[in-house]
Coordinates of C-alpha atoms and ligand atoms in Angstrom, one line a residue:
M200 CA 0.0 0.0 0.0
R201 CA 1.4 3.3 -1.0
V202 CA -0.9 5.4 1.3
Y203 CA -2.6 4.2 4.4
L204 CA -3.7 5.4 7.9
V205 CA -2.8 3.8 11.2
R206 CA -4.9 4.4 14.2
G207 CA -3.7 4.0 17.8
V208 CA -1.9 5.7 20.7
F209 CA 1.3 6.9 19.2
T210 CA 4.1 7.3 21.8
D211 CA 7.5 8.8 20.9
A212 CA 10.2 11.0 22.4
P213 CA 10.9 14.2 20.3
E214 CA 13.5 15.3 22.9
P215 CA 15.5 13.6 25.6
G216 CA 13.2 13.4 28.6
K217 CA 10.0 14.3 26.7
L218 CA 7.5 11.6 26.2
R219 CA 4.7 12.4 23.7
C220 CA 1.5 10.3 23.6
R221 CA -1.0 11.1 21.0
E222 CA -4.2 9.2 20.3
G223 CA -5.4 9.4 16.7
Y224 CA -4.5 8.7 13.1
L225 CA -1.1 8.7 11.4
L226 CA -1.1 9.1 7.6
V227 CA 1.7 7.1 6.0
E228 CA 2.8 7.8 2.4
D229 CA 5.6 6.0 0.5
G230 CA 6.9 4.5 3.7
R231 CA 7.1 7.8 5.6
C232 CA 5.1 9.5 8.2
C233 CA 3.1 12.2 6.5
A234 CA 0.7 13.8 9.0
F235 CA -1.0 13.1 12.3
Y236 CA -4.7 13.8 13.0
P237 CA -6.5 13.5 16.4
T238 CA -9.7 12.9 14.5
L239 CA -10.2 11.5 11.0
P240 CA -10.6 14.3 8.5
E241 CA -13.5 13.9 6.1
A242 CA -11.2 14.0 3.1
L243 CA -9.3 10.8 4.2
R244 CA -12.4 8.6 4.8
G245 CA -11.6 6.5 1.7
V246 CA -7.9 5.8 2.7
P247 CA -7.2 2.2 3.9
L248 CA -7.1 2.1 7.7
L249 CA -5.1 -0.2 10.0
D250 CA -7.1 0.1 13.2
F251 CA -5.1 -0.5 16.4
S252 CA -7.5 1.6 18.5
H253 CA -6.4 1.9 22.2
Q254 CA -3.1 0.0 21.5
L255 CA 0.3 1.6 22.2
I256 CA 2.4 2.2 19.1
T257 CA 6.0 3.2 19.5
P258 CA 8.7 3.8 16.9
G259 CA 10.7 0.7 16.0
L260 CA 13.7 0.4 18.4
S261 CA 17.3 0.7 17.2
D262 CA 19.9 -1.8 18.4
L263 CA 23.2 -0.1 17.9
H264 CA 25.3 -3.0 19.0
L265 CA 24.8 -6.8 18.9
H266 CA 26.7 -9.9 17.9
A267 CA 24.5 -12.2 15.7
P268 CA 26.6 -15.3 16.0
Q269 CA 26.6 -15.1 19.8
Y270 CA 22.9 -15.5 19.9
S271 CA 23.4 -19.3 19.8
Y272 CA 24.7 -19.2 23.4
C273 CA 22.6 -16.3 24.6
G274 CA 21.6 -16.7 28.3
T275 CA 24.6 -18.9 29.2
A276 CA 28.3 -18.2 29.9
M277 CA 27.6 -15.6 32.6
D278 CA 30.5 -16.4 34.9
L279 CA 33.5 -14.6 33.5
E280 CA 34.9 -11.2 32.9
L281 CA 35.4 -9.9 29.3
M282 CA 38.9 -11.3 28.3
D283 CA 38.3 -14.8 29.8
W284 CA 34.7 -14.8 28.5
L285 CA 36.0 -14.1 24.9
S286 CA 38.6 -16.9 25.0
R287 CA 36.5 -19.4 26.8
Y288 CA 33.1 -19.0 25.2
T289 CA 33.0 -16.5 22.3
Y290 CA 35.9 -17.5 20.0
P291 CA 35.1 -21.2 20.0
E292 CA 31.4 -20.5 19.2
E293 CA 32.1 -17.9 16.5
A294 CA 34.6 -20.3 14.9
R295 CA 31.8 -22.7 14.3
Y296 CA 30.3 -20.3 11.7
A297 CA 33.0 -21.5 9.3
D298 CA 30.5 -24.4 8.7
P299 CA 27.8 -23.0 6.2
D300 CA 25.1 -25.3 7.5
Y301 CA 25.7 -24.3 11.2
A302 CA 25.8 -20.6 10.2
K303 CA 22.6 -20.9 8.1
S304 CA 20.5 -22.7 10.8
S305 CA 21.9 -20.5 13.7
Y306 CA 21.2 -17.3 11.8
Q307 CA 17.7 -18.5 11.0
I308 CA 16.9 -18.7 14.7
F309 CA 18.5 -15.3 15.3
V310 CA 16.6 -13.6 12.5
R311 CA 13.3 -15.1 13.5
D312 CA 13.7 -13.8 17.0
L313 CA 15.0 -10.4 16.0
L314 CA 12.0 -10.1 13.7
H315 CA 9.6 -10.9 16.6
S316 CA 11.3 -8.3 18.8
A317 CA 10.6 -4.6 18.8
T318 CA 13.9 -3.9 16.9
T319 CA 13.6 -2.5 13.4
R320 CA 17.2 -1.2 12.9
F321 CA 20.5 -2.7 13.9
C322 CA 24.3 -2.6 13.8
A323 CA 25.4 -6.2 14.0
F324 CA 28.8 -7.9 14.2
A325 CA 29.0 -11.2 12.3
T326 CA 32.1 -13.4 12.3
L327 CA 35.4 -13.6 10.4
H328 CA 33.7 -15.7 7.7
T329 CA 32.7 -13.9 4.5
D330 CA 30.2 -16.4 3.3
A331 CA 28.4 -16.8 6.7
T332 CA 28.3 -13.0 6.9
L333 CA 26.6 -12.8 3.5
E334 CA 24.2 -15.5 4.6
L335 CA 23.2 -13.4 7.6
M336 CA 22.8 -10.3 5.5
T337 CA 20.6 -12.2 3.0
Q338 CA 18.3 -13.5 5.7
L339 CA 17.9 -10.1 7.4
E340 CA 17.0 -8.5 4.1
A341 CA 14.4 -11.2 3.4
A342 CA 12.9 -10.6 6.8
G343 CA 12.4 -6.9 6.0
L344 CA 14.7 -5.6 8.7
R345 CA 17.1 -2.8 8.0
G346 CA 20.6 -1.9 9.2
Y347 CA 24.3 -2.7 9.0
V348 CA 26.3 -5.9 9.4
G349 CA 30.1 -6.3 9.7
K350 CA 32.3 -9.1 8.7
L351 CA 34.9 -9.1 11.5
N352 CA 38.5 -8.2 11.1
M353 CA 40.9 -10.0 13.4
N354 CA 44.5 -10.8 12.7
R355 CA 46.1 -11.0 16.2
N356 CA 45.6 -12.1 19.8
S357 CA 43.1 -14.8 19.3
P358 CA 43.6 -18.5 18.8
D359 CA 44.9 -19.8 15.4
Y360 CA 41.6 -21.4 14.7
Y361 CA 39.9 -18.1 14.8
R362 CA 42.1 -15.5 13.3
E363 CA 43.0 -14.2 9.8
P364 CA 46.6 -15.2 8.9
D365 CA 47.7 -11.7 8.0
T366 CA 46.6 -8.2 6.9
E367 CA 46.7 -9.1 3.2
C368 CA 44.4 -12.1 3.5
G369 CA 42.1 -10.1 5.8
M370 CA 41.8 -7.2 3.3
A371 CA 41.3 -9.6 0.4
E372 CA 38.4 -11.3 2.2
T373 CA 36.9 -7.9 3.2
V374 CA 37.0 -6.7 -0.4
R375 CA 35.5 -10.0 -1.6
W376 CA 32.7 -9.5 1.0
L377 CA 32.0 -6.0 -0.1
N378 CA 31.9 -7.0 -3.8
E379 CA 29.7 -10.0 -3.2
W380 CA 27.3 -7.9 -1.1
A381 CA 27.0 -5.4 -4.0
R382 CA 26.4 -8.3 -6.5
R383 CA 23.6 -9.8 -4.3
D384 CA 21.5 -6.6 -4.3
L385 CA 20.7 -6.3 -0.6
P386 CA 19.7 -2.6 -0.5
N387 CA 18.5 -2.5 3.1
V388 CA 21.3 -4.5 4.9
C389 CA 24.5 -2.7 4.3
P390 CA 28.1 -3.4 5.2
M391 CA 29.9 -1.7 8.1
I392 CA 33.7 -2.0 8.6
T393 CA 34.2 -4.0 11.8
P394 CA 37.6 -4.3 13.4
R395 CA 36.6 -6.4 16.5
F396 CA 38.6 -4.1 18.8
T397 CA 42.1 -2.8 18.8
P398 CA 43.7 -5.9 20.5
S399 CA 42.4 -8.0 17.6
V400 CA 43.8 -5.8 14.8
T401 CA 47.4 -4.8 13.9
D402 CA 48.2 -1.2 13.1
D403 CA 48.8 -1.9 9.4
Y404 CA 45.5 -3.7 9.2
M405 CA 43.6 -0.9 11.0
E406 CA 45.3 1.6 8.6
A407 CA 44.2 -0.4 5.5
L408 CA 40.6 -0.6 6.9
G409 CA 40.6 3.2 7.3
H410 CA 41.6 3.6 3.7
L411 CA 38.9 1.2 2.6
A412 CA 36.2 2.9 4.7
A413 CA 37.2 6.3 3.2
E414 CA 37.3 5.0 -0.4
R415 CA 34.0 3.3 -0.3
H416 CA 32.3 5.7 2.1
L417 CA 31.5 3.0 4.6
P418 CA 30.6 3.4 8.3
M419 CA 32.5 1.5 11.0
Q420 CA 31.8 -0.1 14.4
S421 CA 33.9 -1.4 17.2
H422 CA 34.4 -1.6 21.0
L423 CA 35.8 1.1 23.1
S424 CA 36.9 1.4 26.8
E425 CA 34.8 -1.4 28.0
N426 CA 37.1 -3.0 30.6
R427 CA 40.1 -1.7 32.6
D428 CA 42.3 -4.7 31.6
E429 CA 41.4 -4.1 28.0
I430 CA 42.3 -0.4 28.2
Q431 CA 45.7 -1.2 29.7
W432 CA 46.3 -3.9 27.0
V433 CA 45.6 -1.4 24.2
Q434 CA 48.0 1.1 25.8
S435 CA 50.7 -1.5 25.8
L436 CA 49.9 -2.6 22.2
C437 CA 49.8 1.0 20.9
P438 CA 52.3 2.9 23.1
D439 CA 52.4 5.9 20.8
T440 CA 48.7 6.8 21.4
S441 CA 47.4 8.7 24.4
F442 CA 44.0 7.2 24.7
Y443 CA 42.2 4.1 23.3
G444 CA 40.0 6.0 20.9
E445 CA 43.1 7.4 19.2
T446 CA 43.9 3.8 18.0
Y447 CA 40.9 4.1 15.7
A448 CA 40.9 7.9 15.1
R449 CA 44.5 8.0 13.8
Y450 CA 43.3 5.9 10.8
G451 CA 40.1 7.9 10.1
L452 CA 37.9 5.4 11.9
F453 CA 36.3 7.6 14.6
G454 CA 33.4 9.6 13.4
G455 CA 33.6 12.7 11.2
D456 CA 33.5 11.5 7.6
C457 CA 33.2 7.9 8.8
P458 CA 29.9 7.4 10.7
T459 CA 31.0 5.4 13.7
V460 CA 29.4 3.4 16.5
M461 CA 31.5 2.6 19.5
A462 CA 30.1 0.1 22.0
H463 CA 30.4 0.8 25.8
C464 CA 32.7 3.8 26.4
I465 CA 32.5 3.1 30.1
Y466 CA 35.9 4.4 31.1
S467 CA 36.5 7.0 28.4
G468 CA 38.6 9.9 29.8
E469 CA 38.3 13.6 29.0
A470 CA 40.3 13.6 25.7
E471 CA 38.4 10.5 24.4
Q472 CA 35.1 12.0 25.3
A473 CA 35.9 15.3 23.7
L474 CA 36.8 13.6 20.4
M475 CA 33.7 11.5 20.5
R476 CA 31.5 14.5 20.9
Q477 CA 33.4 16.6 18.4
N478 CA 33.3 13.8 15.7
G479 CA 29.7 12.8 16.4
V480 CA 30.8 9.2 17.3
Y481 CA 27.7 7.2 18.3
I482 CA 27.9 5.5 21.7
A483 CA 26.1 2.2 22.0
H484 CA 25.2 2.0 25.7
C485 CA 24.9 -1.7 26.6
P486 CA 23.9 -2.0 30.2
T487 CA 22.8 -5.6 30.3
S488 CA 26.1 -6.7 28.8
N489 CA 28.0 -4.4 31.1
E490 CA 26.3 -6.2 34.1
N491 CA 26.8 -9.7 32.8
V492 CA 30.5 -9.5 31.9
I493 CA 31.1 -7.2 35.0
A494 CA 32.4 -4.4 32.8
G495 CA 31.1 -1.5 34.9
I496 CA 28.5 1.3 34.5
A497 CA 28.8 3.8 31.6
P498 CA 28.0 7.5 32.3
A499 CA 25.0 7.3 29.9
A500 CA 23.1 10.1 31.6
H501 CA 26.1 12.4 31.2
Y502 CA 26.5 11.4 27.5
L503 CA 22.8 12.0 26.8
R504 CA 22.5 15.3 28.7
D505 CA 25.7 16.7 27.4
G506 CA 25.2 16.5 23.7
Y507 CA 26.8 13.2 22.7
Q508 CA 25.2 10.9 20.1
I509 CA 24.0 7.9 22.0
G510 CA 21.6 4.9 21.7
L511 CA 21.2 1.5 23.2
G512 CA 22.7 -1.9 22.3
S513 CA 21.7 -5.3 23.4
D514 CA 25.3 -6.6 22.8
V515 CA 23.9 -10.1 22.6
A516 CA 25.4 -12.4 23.9
G517 CA 27.3 -10.4 26.6
G518 CA 23.8 -9.1 26.9
H519 CA 21.3 -11.8 27.6
T520 CA 18.3 -10.4 25.6
L521 CA 17.4 -9.0 22.2
N522 CA 14.5 -7.2 23.9
L523 CA 15.5 -3.5 24.0
F524 CA 12.6 -2.7 26.4
E525 CA 14.5 -4.9 28.9
V526 CA 17.7 -3.0 28.0
M527 CA 15.9 0.3 28.6
T528 CA 15.0 -1.0 32.1
A529 CA 18.5 -2.0 32.8
A530 CA 19.8 1.4 31.6
M531 CA 17.5 3.1 34.2
Q532 CA 18.5 0.6 36.9
V533 CA 22.3 0.8 36.5
S534 CA 22.1 4.6 36.2
K535 CA 20.7 4.5 39.8
L536 CA 23.6 2.4 41.0
R537 CA 26.0 4.8 39.3
W538 CA 24.3 7.7 40.9
R539 CA 24.4 6.1 44.3
Y540 CA 27.9 4.6 44.2
V541 CA 29.9 6.3 41.5
D542 CA 28.8 9.9 40.7
S543 CA 26.1 11.7 42.6
S544 CA 26.2 14.6 40.2
E545 CA 24.3 12.8 37.5
S546 CA 20.8 11.9 38.4
P547 CA 19.4 8.6 37.1
L548 CA 18.0 8.1 33.6
T549 CA 14.2 8.5 33.5
L550 CA 11.9 6.4 31.5
A551 CA 11.5 9.1 28.9
E552 CA 15.3 9.3 28.6
A553 CA 15.8 5.6 28.3
F554 CA 13.0 5.5 25.7
Y555 CA 14.6 8.3 23.8
L556 CA 17.9 6.3 23.7
A557 CA 16.1 3.3 22.2
T558 CA 14.2 5.3 19.6
T559 CA 15.2 8.8 18.6
G560 CA 18.8 8.6 19.9
G561 CA 19.8 5.4 18.2
G562 CA 17.4 5.8 15.3
S563 CA 19.2 9.0 14.1
F564 CA 22.2 6.8 13.1
F565 CA 20.0 5.4 10.3
G566 CA 18.7 8.8 9.0
K567 CA 15.1 10.0 9.7
V568 CA 14.2 7.1 12.0
G569 CA 12.8 6.9 15.5
L570 CA 10.0 9.5 15.5
F571 CA 6.4 9.9 14.3
E572 CA 7.2 13.2 12.6
P573 CA 6.5 14.1 9.0
G574 CA 9.3 12.9 6.8
Y575 CA 10.4 10.2 9.1
E576 CA 10.4 6.6 7.9
F577 CA 7.5 4.7 9.4
D578 CA 9.2 2.2 11.7
A579 CA 6.7 1.2 14.3
V580 CA 5.8 -1.5 16.8
V581 CA 2.3 -2.1 18.1
L582 CA 2.6 -3.3 21.6
D583 CA 0.3 -6.0 22.9
D584 CA 0.1 -5.5 26.7
A585 CA -3.1 -7.5 27.2
A586 CA -1.3 -10.0 29.3
L587 CA -0.1 -7.3 31.7
K588 CA -3.6 -6.2 32.8
N589 CA -4.2 -5.2 36.4
N590 CA -7.1 -3.9 38.4
R591 CA -6.8 -0.3 37.4
A592 CA -6.4 2.0 34.4
F593 CA -2.9 3.1 33.3
S594 CA -1.9 6.2 31.3
P595 CA 0.0 5.6 28.0
A596 CA 3.2 6.5 29.8
E597 CA 2.5 4.0 32.6
R598 CA 1.6 1.3 30.0
L599 CA 5.0 1.9 28.3
E600 CA 6.7 1.8 31.7
R601 CA 5.0 -1.5 32.6
Y602 CA 5.7 -3.0 29.2
A603 CA 9.4 -2.3 29.8
Y604 CA 9.6 -3.3 33.4
L605 CA 7.3 -6.3 33.6
G606 CA 8.3 -8.1 30.4
G607 CA 5.8 -10.6 29.1
G608 CA 4.3 -8.2 26.6
K609 CA 4.0 -9.2 22.9
T610 CA 4.6 -7.4 19.6
A611 CA 1.2 -7.2 17.9
A612 CA 2.4 -5.7 14.6
K613 CA 5.6 -4.3 13.3
F614 CA 6.5 -1.9 10.4
V615 CA 9.8 -1.1 8.8
A616 CA 10.0 1.9 6.5
G617 CA 6.3 1.5 5.9
V618 CA 6.3 -2.2 5.2
R619 CA 4.4 -4.4 7.6
V620 CA 6.8 -7.3 8.6
L621 CA 4.8 -8.8 11.4
Ligands
GUN210 N1 35.2 -6.8 22.9 C1 35.7 -7.5 21.9 N2 34.9 -8.5 21.4 C2 33.8 -8.4 22.2 C3 32.6 -9.1 22.3 O1 32.3 -10.0 21.5 N3 31.7 -8.7 23.2 C4 31.9 -7.7 24.1 N4 31.0 -7.3 25.0 N5 33.1 -7.0 24.1 C5 34.0 -7.4 23.2
FE211 FE1 30.0 -6.3 21.8

């Protein structure tokens, strides 16, 4: 349908901390929000209507950081800190995606569950394997979801069975991946340059990836300042840099002309923060993962209130859920612990702020996404909170809050760029 109306209780966050709930009709034209009407204008009576009266409709949520191949062990492996967790659980599992059958069937389960979640846009890490990465991209495109996927780059500091032999081989595979993606015609699932993190990538490889990103105008994603041991390790691997972010920035892989998402940024110091803000680097705040691998608590409220680009990431499978409503709840909860135990100058994140991160904040990485405003792509989820009924009435804001905190809600319908996918 090129033009249609959707009826329901539209809830979005035009500014951080501002929740807007409007009951009425949204006109969608060519996949974009066109106009909102509290009552149906006479002139639109003939337009097809999708009637979700009294149901909450939110923008589709944006997951700025997740690892698709790790979904196969999601909900296990919760007993180690980052470095040991990577060696013990992550590398052995990701290595299995060399097998095309294992990759195909694992990604089918991942894509099915992502489709049924509230997420419409994503930045996903895959594995080292070019063909498995293309398989993932093909499945995501077929599901109607939109976002970015990265074939990983790793040529040092992981076991031989899960490492590229050298920079030359890694670059050849990366170029093959990009060319094959272009040949397959996957317009809505695009490549993103993905050095796993600085410890996994030699300087000459990082430099070559910087050139490739610039030549082909590609965005990049990686990890930054997640864990204190990791930061020390990066300092010893790159002694000529003064902060972790510089190990990406010196090769043009830190915002500016190269749209960038950095996961975590828990321990970023002043210089790193200043460069992130100046270059418009997107911060993927991943509170569930930060709890599970005992990384720490990022200053998300500071980032949000002081003008940084920031959204949420599930970081599956460091994070134990694809459900960004649950990640929103964790963001509020860990911000309270940070306020109590770390920094009493930054009051906790509110529901409206956490919701902003999951919608408007993260959505802006993908263009005009994350709001029900004219010109924005119509990404939406219709929430089914029937199972959460209680013996009193709730306002739309309270319904959203309960949907996030209680879990157990369902997705009644889902739209991506105007196309109904559920
Ligand atoms: N740092 C490098 N690789 C990873 C990963 O797979 N997960 C998390 N949380 N941090 C990382
Ligand atoms: Fe991660």
